[in-house]
Coordinates of C-alpha atoms and ligand atoms in Angstrom, one line a residue:
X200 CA 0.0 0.0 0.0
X201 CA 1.6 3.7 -0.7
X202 CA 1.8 5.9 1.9
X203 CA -0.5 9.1 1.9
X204 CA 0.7 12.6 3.8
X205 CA -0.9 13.9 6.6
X206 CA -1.4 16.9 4.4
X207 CA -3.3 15.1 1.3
X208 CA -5.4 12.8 4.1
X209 CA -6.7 15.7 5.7
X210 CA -7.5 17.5 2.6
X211 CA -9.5 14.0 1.1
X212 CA -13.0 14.7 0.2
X213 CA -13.4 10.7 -0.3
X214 CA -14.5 9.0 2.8
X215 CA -14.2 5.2 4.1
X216 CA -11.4 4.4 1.9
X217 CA -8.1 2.3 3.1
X218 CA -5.0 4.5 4.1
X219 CA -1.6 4.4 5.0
X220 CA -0.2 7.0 6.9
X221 CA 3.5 7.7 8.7
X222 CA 4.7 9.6 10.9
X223 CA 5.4 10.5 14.7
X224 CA 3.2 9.9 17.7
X225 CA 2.5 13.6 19.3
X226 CA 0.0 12.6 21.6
X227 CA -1.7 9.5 22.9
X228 CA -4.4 9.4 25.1
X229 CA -7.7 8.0 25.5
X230 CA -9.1 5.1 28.0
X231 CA -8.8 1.3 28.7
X232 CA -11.0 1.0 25.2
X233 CA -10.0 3.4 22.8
X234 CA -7.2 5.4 22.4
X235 CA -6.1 8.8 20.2
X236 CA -3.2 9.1 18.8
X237 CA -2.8 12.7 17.6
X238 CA 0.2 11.6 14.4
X239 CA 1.9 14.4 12.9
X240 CA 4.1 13.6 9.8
X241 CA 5.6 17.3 9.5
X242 CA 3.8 18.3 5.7
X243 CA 1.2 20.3 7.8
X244 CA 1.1 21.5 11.1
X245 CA -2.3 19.8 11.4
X246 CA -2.4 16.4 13.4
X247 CA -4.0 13.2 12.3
X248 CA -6.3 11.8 14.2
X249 CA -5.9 7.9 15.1
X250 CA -8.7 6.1 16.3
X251 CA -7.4 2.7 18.0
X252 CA -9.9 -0.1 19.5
X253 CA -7.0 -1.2 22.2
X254 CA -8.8 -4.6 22.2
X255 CA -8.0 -5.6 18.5
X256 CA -3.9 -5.1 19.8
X257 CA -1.8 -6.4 21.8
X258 CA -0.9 -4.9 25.0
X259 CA 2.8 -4.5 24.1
X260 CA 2.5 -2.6 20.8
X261 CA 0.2 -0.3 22.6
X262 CA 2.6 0.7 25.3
X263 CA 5.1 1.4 22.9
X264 CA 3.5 4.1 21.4
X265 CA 4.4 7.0 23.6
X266 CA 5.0 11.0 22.2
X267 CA 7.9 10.5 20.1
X268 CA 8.0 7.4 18.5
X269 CA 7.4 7.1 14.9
X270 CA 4.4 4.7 13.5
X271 CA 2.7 3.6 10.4
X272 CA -1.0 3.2 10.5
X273 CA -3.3 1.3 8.3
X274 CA -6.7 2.3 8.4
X275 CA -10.3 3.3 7.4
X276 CA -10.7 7.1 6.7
X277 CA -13.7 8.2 8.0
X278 CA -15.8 11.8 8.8
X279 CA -15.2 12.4 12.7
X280 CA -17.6 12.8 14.8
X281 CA -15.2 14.5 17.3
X282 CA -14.3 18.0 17.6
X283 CA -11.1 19.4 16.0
X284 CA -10.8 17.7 13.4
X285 CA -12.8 16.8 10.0
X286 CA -11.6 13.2 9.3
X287 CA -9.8 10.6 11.6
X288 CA -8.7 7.1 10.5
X289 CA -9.7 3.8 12.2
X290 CA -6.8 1.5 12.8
X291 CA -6.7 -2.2 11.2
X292 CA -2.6 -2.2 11.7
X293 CA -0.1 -0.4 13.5
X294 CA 3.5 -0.8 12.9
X295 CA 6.4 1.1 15.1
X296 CA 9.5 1.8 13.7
X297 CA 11.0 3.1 16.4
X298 CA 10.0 3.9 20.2
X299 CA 10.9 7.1 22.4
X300 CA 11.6 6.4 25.7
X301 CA 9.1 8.5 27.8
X302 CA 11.9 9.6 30.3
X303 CA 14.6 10.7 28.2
X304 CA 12.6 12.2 25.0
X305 CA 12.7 16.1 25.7
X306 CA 9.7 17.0 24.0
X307 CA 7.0 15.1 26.4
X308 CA 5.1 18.1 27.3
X309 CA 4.1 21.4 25.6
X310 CA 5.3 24.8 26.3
X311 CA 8.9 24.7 26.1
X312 CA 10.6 28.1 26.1
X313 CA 12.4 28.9 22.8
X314 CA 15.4 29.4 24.8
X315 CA 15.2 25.6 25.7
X316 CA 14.2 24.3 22.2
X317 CA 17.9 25.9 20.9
X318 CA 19.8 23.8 23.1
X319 CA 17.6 20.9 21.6
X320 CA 17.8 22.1 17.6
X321 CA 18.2 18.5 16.4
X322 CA 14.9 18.0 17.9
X323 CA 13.1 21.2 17.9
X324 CA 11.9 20.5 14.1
X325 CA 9.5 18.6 15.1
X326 CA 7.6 21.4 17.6
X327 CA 4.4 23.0 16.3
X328 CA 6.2 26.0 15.7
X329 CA 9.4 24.8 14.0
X330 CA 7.4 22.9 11.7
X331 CA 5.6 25.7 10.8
X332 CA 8.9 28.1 10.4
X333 CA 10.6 26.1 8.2
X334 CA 7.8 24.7 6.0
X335 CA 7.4 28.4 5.6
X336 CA 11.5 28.8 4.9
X337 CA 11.3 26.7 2.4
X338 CA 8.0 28.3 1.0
X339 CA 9.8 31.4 1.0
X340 CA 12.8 30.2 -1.1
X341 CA 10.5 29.2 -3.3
X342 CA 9.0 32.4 -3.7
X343 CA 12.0 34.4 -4.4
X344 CA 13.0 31.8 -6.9
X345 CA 9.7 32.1 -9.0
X346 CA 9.7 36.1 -8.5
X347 CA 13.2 36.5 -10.5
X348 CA 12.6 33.4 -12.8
X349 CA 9.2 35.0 -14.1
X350 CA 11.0 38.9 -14.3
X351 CA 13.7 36.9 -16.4
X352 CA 17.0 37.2 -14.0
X353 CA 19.0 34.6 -14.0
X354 CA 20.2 32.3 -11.0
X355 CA 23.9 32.6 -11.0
X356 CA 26.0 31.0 -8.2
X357 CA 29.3 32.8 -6.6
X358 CA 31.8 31.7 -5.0
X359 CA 31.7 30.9 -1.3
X360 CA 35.6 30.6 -0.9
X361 CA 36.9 34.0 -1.8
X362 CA 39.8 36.5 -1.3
X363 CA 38.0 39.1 -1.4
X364 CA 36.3 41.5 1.2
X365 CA 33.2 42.7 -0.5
X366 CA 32.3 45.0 2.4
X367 CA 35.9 45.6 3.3
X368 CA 34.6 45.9 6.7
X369 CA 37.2 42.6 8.0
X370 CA 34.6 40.7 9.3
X371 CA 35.9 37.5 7.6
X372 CA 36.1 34.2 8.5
X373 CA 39.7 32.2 7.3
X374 CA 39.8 29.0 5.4
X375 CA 43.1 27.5 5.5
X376 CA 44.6 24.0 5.6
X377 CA 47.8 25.7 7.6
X378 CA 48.8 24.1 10.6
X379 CA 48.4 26.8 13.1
X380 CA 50.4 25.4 15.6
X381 CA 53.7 26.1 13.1
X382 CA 53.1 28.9 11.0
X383 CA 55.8 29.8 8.3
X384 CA 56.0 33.8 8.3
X385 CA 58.6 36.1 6.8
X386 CA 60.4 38.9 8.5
X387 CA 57.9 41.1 9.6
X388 CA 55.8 38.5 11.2
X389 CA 53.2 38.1 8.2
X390 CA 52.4 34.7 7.6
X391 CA 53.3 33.2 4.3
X392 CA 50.0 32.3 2.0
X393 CA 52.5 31.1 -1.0
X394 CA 52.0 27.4 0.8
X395 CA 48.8 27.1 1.5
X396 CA 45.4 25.3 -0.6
X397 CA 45.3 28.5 -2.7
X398 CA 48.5 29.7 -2.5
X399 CA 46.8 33.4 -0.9
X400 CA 45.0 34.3 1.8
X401 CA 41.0 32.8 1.6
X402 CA 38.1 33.6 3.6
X403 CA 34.1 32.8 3.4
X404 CA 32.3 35.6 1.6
X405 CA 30.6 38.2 3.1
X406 CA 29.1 39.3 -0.1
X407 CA 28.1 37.6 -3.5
X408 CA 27.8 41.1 -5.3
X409 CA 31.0 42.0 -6.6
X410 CA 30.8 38.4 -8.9
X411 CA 27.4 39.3 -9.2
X412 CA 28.3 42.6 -10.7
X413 CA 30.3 40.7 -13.1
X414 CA 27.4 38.4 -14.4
X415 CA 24.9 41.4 -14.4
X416 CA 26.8 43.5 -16.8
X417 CA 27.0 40.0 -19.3
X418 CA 23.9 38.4 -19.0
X419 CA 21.7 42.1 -17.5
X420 CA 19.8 40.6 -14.7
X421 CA 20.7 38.1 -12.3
X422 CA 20.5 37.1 -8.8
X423 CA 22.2 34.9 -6.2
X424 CA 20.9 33.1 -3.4
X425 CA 23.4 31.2 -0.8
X426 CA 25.3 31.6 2.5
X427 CA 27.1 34.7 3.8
X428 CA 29.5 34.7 6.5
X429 CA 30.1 37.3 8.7
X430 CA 32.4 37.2 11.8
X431 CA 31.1 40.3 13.7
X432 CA 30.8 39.7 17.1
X433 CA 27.6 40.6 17.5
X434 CA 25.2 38.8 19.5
X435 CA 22.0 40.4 18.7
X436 CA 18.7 38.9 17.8
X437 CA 19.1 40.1 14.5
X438 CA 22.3 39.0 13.3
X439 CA 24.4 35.4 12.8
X440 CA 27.4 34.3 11.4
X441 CA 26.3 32.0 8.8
X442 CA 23.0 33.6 7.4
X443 CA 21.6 33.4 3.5
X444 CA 21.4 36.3 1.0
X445 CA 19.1 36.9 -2.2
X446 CA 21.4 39.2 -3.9
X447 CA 19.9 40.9 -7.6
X448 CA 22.0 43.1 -9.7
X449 CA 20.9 44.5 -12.7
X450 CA 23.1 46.3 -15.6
X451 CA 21.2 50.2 -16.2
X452 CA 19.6 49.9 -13.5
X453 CA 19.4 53.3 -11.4
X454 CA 19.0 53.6 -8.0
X455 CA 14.8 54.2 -8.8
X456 CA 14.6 51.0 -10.5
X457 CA 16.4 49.3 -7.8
X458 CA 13.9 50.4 -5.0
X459 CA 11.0 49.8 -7.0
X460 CA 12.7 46.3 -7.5
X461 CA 13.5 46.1 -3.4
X462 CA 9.6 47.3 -3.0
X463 CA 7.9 45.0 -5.6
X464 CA 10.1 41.9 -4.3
X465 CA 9.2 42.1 -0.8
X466 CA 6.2 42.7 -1.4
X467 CA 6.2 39.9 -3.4
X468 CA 7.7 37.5 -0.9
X469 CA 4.8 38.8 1.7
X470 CA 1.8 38.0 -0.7
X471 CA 3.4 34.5 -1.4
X472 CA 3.9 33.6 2.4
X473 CA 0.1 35.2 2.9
X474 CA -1.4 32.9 -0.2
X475 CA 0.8 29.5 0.5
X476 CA 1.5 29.5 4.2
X477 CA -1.7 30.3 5.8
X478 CA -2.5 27.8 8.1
X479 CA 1.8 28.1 9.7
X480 CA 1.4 31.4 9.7
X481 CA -1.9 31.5 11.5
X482 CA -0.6 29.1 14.1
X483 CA 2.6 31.9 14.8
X484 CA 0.1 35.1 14.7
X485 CA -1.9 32.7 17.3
X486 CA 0.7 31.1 19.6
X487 CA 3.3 33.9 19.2
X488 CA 2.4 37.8 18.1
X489 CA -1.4 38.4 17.8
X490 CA -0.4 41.5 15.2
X491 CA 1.2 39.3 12.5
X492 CA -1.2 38.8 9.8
X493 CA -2.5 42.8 10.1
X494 CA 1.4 43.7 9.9
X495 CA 1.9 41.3 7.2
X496 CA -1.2 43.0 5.1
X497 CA -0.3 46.3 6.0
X498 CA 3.2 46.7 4.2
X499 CA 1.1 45.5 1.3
X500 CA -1.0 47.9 1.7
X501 CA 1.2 51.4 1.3
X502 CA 3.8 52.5 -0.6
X503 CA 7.0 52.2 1.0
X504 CA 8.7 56.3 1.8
X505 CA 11.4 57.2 0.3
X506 CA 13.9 59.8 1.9
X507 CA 17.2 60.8 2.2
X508 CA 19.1 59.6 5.4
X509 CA 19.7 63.4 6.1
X510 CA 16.0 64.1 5.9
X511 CA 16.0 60.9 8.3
X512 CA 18.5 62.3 10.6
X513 CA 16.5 65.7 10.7
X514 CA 13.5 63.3 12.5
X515 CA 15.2 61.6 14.6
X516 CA 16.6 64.5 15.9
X517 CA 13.4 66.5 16.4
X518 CA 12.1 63.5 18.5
X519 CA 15.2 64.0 20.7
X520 CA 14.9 67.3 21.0
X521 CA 11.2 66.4 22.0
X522 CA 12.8 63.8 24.9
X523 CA 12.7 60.8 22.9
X524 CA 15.4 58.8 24.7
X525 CA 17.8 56.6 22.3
X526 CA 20.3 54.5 23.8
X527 CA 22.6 55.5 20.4
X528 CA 23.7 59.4 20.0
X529 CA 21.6 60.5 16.6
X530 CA 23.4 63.2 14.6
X531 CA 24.3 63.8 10.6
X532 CA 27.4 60.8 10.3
X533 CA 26.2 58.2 12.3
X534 CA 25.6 54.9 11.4
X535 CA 21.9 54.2 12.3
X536 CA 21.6 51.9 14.9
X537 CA 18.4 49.4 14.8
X538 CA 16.0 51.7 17.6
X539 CA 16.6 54.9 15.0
X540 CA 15.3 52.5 12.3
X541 CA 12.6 51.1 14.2
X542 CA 11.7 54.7 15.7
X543 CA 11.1 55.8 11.8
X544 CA 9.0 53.1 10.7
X545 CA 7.1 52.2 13.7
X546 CA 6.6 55.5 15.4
X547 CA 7.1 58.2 12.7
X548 CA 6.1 57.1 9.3
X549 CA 4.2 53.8 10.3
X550 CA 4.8 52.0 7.3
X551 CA 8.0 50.4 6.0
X552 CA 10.7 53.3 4.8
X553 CA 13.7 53.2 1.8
X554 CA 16.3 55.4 3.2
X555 CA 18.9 56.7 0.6
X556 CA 22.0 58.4 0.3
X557 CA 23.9 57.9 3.3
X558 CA 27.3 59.1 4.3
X559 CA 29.9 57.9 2.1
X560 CA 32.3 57.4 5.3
X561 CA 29.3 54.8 6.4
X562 CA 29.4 52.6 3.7
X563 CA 31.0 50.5 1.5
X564 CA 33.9 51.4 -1.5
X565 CA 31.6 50.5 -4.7
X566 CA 28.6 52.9 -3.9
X567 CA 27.8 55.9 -6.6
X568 CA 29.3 58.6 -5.5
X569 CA 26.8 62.0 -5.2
X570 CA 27.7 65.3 -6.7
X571 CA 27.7 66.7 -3.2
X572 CA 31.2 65.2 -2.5
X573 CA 30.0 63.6 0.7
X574 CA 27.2 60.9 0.1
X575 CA 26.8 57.9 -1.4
X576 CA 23.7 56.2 -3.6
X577 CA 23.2 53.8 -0.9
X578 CA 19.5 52.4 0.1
X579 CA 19.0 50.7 3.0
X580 CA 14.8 49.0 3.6
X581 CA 13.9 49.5 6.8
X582 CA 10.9 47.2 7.7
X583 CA 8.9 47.3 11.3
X584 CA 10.0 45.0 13.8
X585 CA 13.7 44.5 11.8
X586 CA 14.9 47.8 11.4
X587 CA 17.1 46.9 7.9
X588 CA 16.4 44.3 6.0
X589 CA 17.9 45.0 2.8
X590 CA 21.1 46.9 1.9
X591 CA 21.7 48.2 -1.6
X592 CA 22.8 50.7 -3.8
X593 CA 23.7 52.0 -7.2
X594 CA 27.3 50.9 -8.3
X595 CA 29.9 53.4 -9.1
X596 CA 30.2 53.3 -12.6
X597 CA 33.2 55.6 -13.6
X598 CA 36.5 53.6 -13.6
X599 CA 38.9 57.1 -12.3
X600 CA 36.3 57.0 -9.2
X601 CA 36.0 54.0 -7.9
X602 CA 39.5 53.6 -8.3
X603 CA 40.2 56.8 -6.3
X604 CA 37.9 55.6 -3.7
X605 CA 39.6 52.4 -3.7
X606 CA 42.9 53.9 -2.7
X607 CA 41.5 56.5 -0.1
X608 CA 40.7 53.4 1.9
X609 CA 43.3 51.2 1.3
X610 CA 41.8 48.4 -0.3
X611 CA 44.6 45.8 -1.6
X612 CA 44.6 46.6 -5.7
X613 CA 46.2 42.9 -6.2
X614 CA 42.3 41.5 -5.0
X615 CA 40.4 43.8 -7.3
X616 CA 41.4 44.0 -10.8
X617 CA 39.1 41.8 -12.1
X618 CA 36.5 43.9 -10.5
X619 CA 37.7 47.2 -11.9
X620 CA 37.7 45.5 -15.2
X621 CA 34.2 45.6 -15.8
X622 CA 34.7 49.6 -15.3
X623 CA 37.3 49.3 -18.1
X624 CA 35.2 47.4 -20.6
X625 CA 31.9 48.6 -21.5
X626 CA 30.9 49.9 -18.1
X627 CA 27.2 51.0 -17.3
X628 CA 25.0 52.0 -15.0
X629 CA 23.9 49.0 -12.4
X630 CA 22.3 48.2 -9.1
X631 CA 21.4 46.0 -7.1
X632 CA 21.0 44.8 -3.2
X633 CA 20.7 42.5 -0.6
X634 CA 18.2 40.9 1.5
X635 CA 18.6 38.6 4.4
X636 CA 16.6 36.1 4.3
X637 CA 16.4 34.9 7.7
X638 CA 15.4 38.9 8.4
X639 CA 12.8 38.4 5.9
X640 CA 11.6 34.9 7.5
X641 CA 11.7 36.9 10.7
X642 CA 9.2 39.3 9.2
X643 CA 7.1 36.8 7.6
X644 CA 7.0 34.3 10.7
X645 CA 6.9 37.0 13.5
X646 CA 9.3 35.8 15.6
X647 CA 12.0 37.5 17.7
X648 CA 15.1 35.5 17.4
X649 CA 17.3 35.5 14.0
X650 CA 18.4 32.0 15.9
X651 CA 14.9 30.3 15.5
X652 CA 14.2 31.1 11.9
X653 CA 17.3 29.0 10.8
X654 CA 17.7 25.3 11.5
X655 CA 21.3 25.0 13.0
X656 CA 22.1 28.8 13.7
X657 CA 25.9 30.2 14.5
X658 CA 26.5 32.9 16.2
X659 CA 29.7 33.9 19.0
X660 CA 30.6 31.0 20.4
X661 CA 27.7 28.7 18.9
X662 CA 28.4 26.4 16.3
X663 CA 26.6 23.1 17.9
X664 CA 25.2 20.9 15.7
Ligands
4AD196 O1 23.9 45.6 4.1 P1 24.7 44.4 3.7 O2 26.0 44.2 4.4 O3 25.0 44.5 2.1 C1 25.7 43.7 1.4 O4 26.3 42.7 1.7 C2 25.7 44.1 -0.1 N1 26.8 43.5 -0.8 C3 24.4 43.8 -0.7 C4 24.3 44.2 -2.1 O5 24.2 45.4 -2.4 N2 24.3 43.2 -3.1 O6 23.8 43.1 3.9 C5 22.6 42.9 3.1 C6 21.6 42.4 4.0 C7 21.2 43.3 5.2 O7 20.3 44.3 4.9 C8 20.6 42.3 6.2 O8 19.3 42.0 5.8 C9 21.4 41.0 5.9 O9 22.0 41.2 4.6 N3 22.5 40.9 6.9 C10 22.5 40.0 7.9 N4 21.6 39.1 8.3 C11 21.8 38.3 9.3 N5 23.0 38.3 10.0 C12 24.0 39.2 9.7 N6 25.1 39.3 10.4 C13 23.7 40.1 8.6 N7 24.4 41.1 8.0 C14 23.7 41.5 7.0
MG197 MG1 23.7 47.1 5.4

């Protein structure tokens, strides 16, 4: 007999037909005649109901079946008469596969704080609401995938070993098959590259954009998707060492194209999680943050603002001056710290905001320089909740600028010719940016912690599992 999912059983409109379903015993209760097994198989967060006439089994099989072990279940589906639940299946045969010992399996009652269920991450998928965040990870991979596939970008995949800094902000993570306990080094005290795997100095990539660049200005629209690595020590509930990017780049773009791609994309991604994750999500807005779904429909809703980070600075410094208290000084320079962010969307504008054209000292080398001689073409998406969730900008085109900017701060010229090259040959106008997607999922999901909208997260000090 083939084996039917959870989410297909619960969905039949056919009655008293033979099933088999899998999965993992939730709950069992029920008296010395019948017992319910609640069965969960993890393609919905809905449970199966198992009807079981204890006197057609033996005793032994019975006991065995405890919260936790995993069982397949022959049976009659049939319209329930209980409450709950639409259909239930009557048991002919039960098979376990395997048993979980009632004393030592961790997830015997409900309630566990989230705190708890990250010491326990190889088990926690198979919680309520870790089902229901990473059926809706994956949901949202998909949706950023069918966004850029329909607009025509292409999918193009950058490296993960790199020697470059995209960010050159030295936040990167070595990869090396040295033996550090006898490095060779030369007379300054530098250690010698010329004998290790690549012969240089390699690192994880912060940053698929500078290859992205490349690809954009030969095949005009594409966009990457993979893991970013960032060794900022920052233990925040917004940030982790290994996290994913969706990075698009797009040759003649402007920086108006590029937010009304940032704007249509999220929005995008929103509407999909809305139209294909309803019943995870309603389970979140339920257990979780009772504001979800209105929050989700409301940056649908409005246009995002647009404004100039010195227009931004200007508001943030009238709500000083009228005693708002941040814990970060606010004044024309700074780098904006997530509360100034927040304070902008939640309490100022109320709706999601596109800053632009920050403070050249406060971001990266390959940002379009203004005519002003002191700001940048940056954007940064600020969402409610997340403060930024995208970073982006419009690319310094002109081959004499970039390269003076280049030298200003030092950046090592022997790791970025091939990038220059592209300002050499044929260069153009382009943009692009970045979203995180784990701050996206924590938008989408509602919940608090970067570190439970990403199976195995690392952060300082973390890298269990
Ligand atoms: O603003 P960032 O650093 O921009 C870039 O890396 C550019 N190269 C992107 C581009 O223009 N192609 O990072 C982009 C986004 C941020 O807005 C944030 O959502 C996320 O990546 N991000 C992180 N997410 C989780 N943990 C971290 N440590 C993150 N750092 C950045
Ligand atoms: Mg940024």
């Amino acid at each position: 007999m083939k084996r039917v999912k959870i989410a297909d059983v619960l969905k039949s409109t056919q009655y008293d037909i033979d099933v088999l379903v899998k999965g993992w015993v939730r709950t069992r209760r029920g008296n010395k005649m019948v017992s319910f097994i609640a069965l969960n198989d993890g393609s919905v967060i809905h449970n199966l109901q198992i009807v079981v006439d204890n006197d057609k089994f033996e005793d032994d099989l019975l006991k065995k079946i405890t919260t936790g072990s995993a069982i397949g279940v022959v049976g009659k589906l049939v319209q329930s008469q209980g409450k709950g639940q639409n259909v239930e299946i009557q048991a002919f045969s039960i098979e376990v596969y395997g048993t979980a010992d009632v004393d030592t399996y961790p997830l015997q009652k409900k309630g566990h704080s989230l705190e708890f269920l990250r010491e326990i991450a190889h088990l926690r998928p198979r919680t309520n609401t870790f089902g229901a965040v990473f059926r809706i990870r994956h949901n949202m991979a998909i949706a950023i995938h069918d966004f850029f596939h329909k607009k025509g970008f292409f999918y193009f995949h950058t490296p993960i070993i790199t020697a470059s800094d995209c960010e050159g902000a030295g936040q990167m993570f070595q990869v090396t098959t040295k033996n550090l306990y006898d490095l060779k080094k030369d007379a300054n005290g530098s250690i010698i590259y010329d004998d290790d795997f690549f012969g240089k100095q390699a690192s994880l990539t912060v940053s698929g954009q500078l290859e992205g660049e490349l690809a954009a200005t030969a095949l005009g629209a594409i966009y990457t998707f993979g893991p970013t690595f960032r060794a900022e020590n920052s233990n925040t509930p917004r940030h982790l060492a290994e996290f994913w990017m969706i990075e698009p780049e797009v040759a003649f773009n402007d920086i108006e194209d590029n937010m009304n791609l940032a704007e249509e994309f999220i929005k995008y991604c929103v509407q999909w999680a809305l139209d294909n994750c309803r019943d995870d999500i309603q389970f979140l807005n339920d257990m979780f943050d009772k504001e979800l779904v209105a929050r989700l429909e409301s940056v649908l809703k409005d246009a995002f603002v647009r404004l100039p980070y010195t227009e931004g600075i200007k508001i943030l410094e009238e709500a000083v001056a009228k005693g708002h208290k941040f814990e970060f000084p606010v004044f024309w320079g700074a780098d904006l710290a997530s509360e100034h962010e927040r304070y902008l969307v939640e309490e100022h504008f109320k709706k999601p905001v596109i800053l632009t054209d920050y403070p050249k000292e406060i971001k990266a080398f390959y940002m379009k320089q203004n005519d002003d001689g002191k700001t940048v073409r940056a954007m940064d998406v600020l969402f409610p909740k997340i403060g930024e969730i995208i970073g982006g900008s419009e690319r310094e085109a002109d081959y004499d600028k970039l390269l003076a900017r280049i030298n200003e701060l030092n950046i090592p010229m022997k790791d970025m010719w091939w990038y220059l090259d592209t300002r050499r040959f044929g260069t153009c106008p382009h943009s692009g940016f970045g979203l995180g997607f784990e701050r996206l999922l924590l938008f989408v999901t509602g919940m608090a912690n970067i570190r439970d909208v990403i199976p195995f997260p690392r952060t300082p000090k973390n890298a269990e599992f």
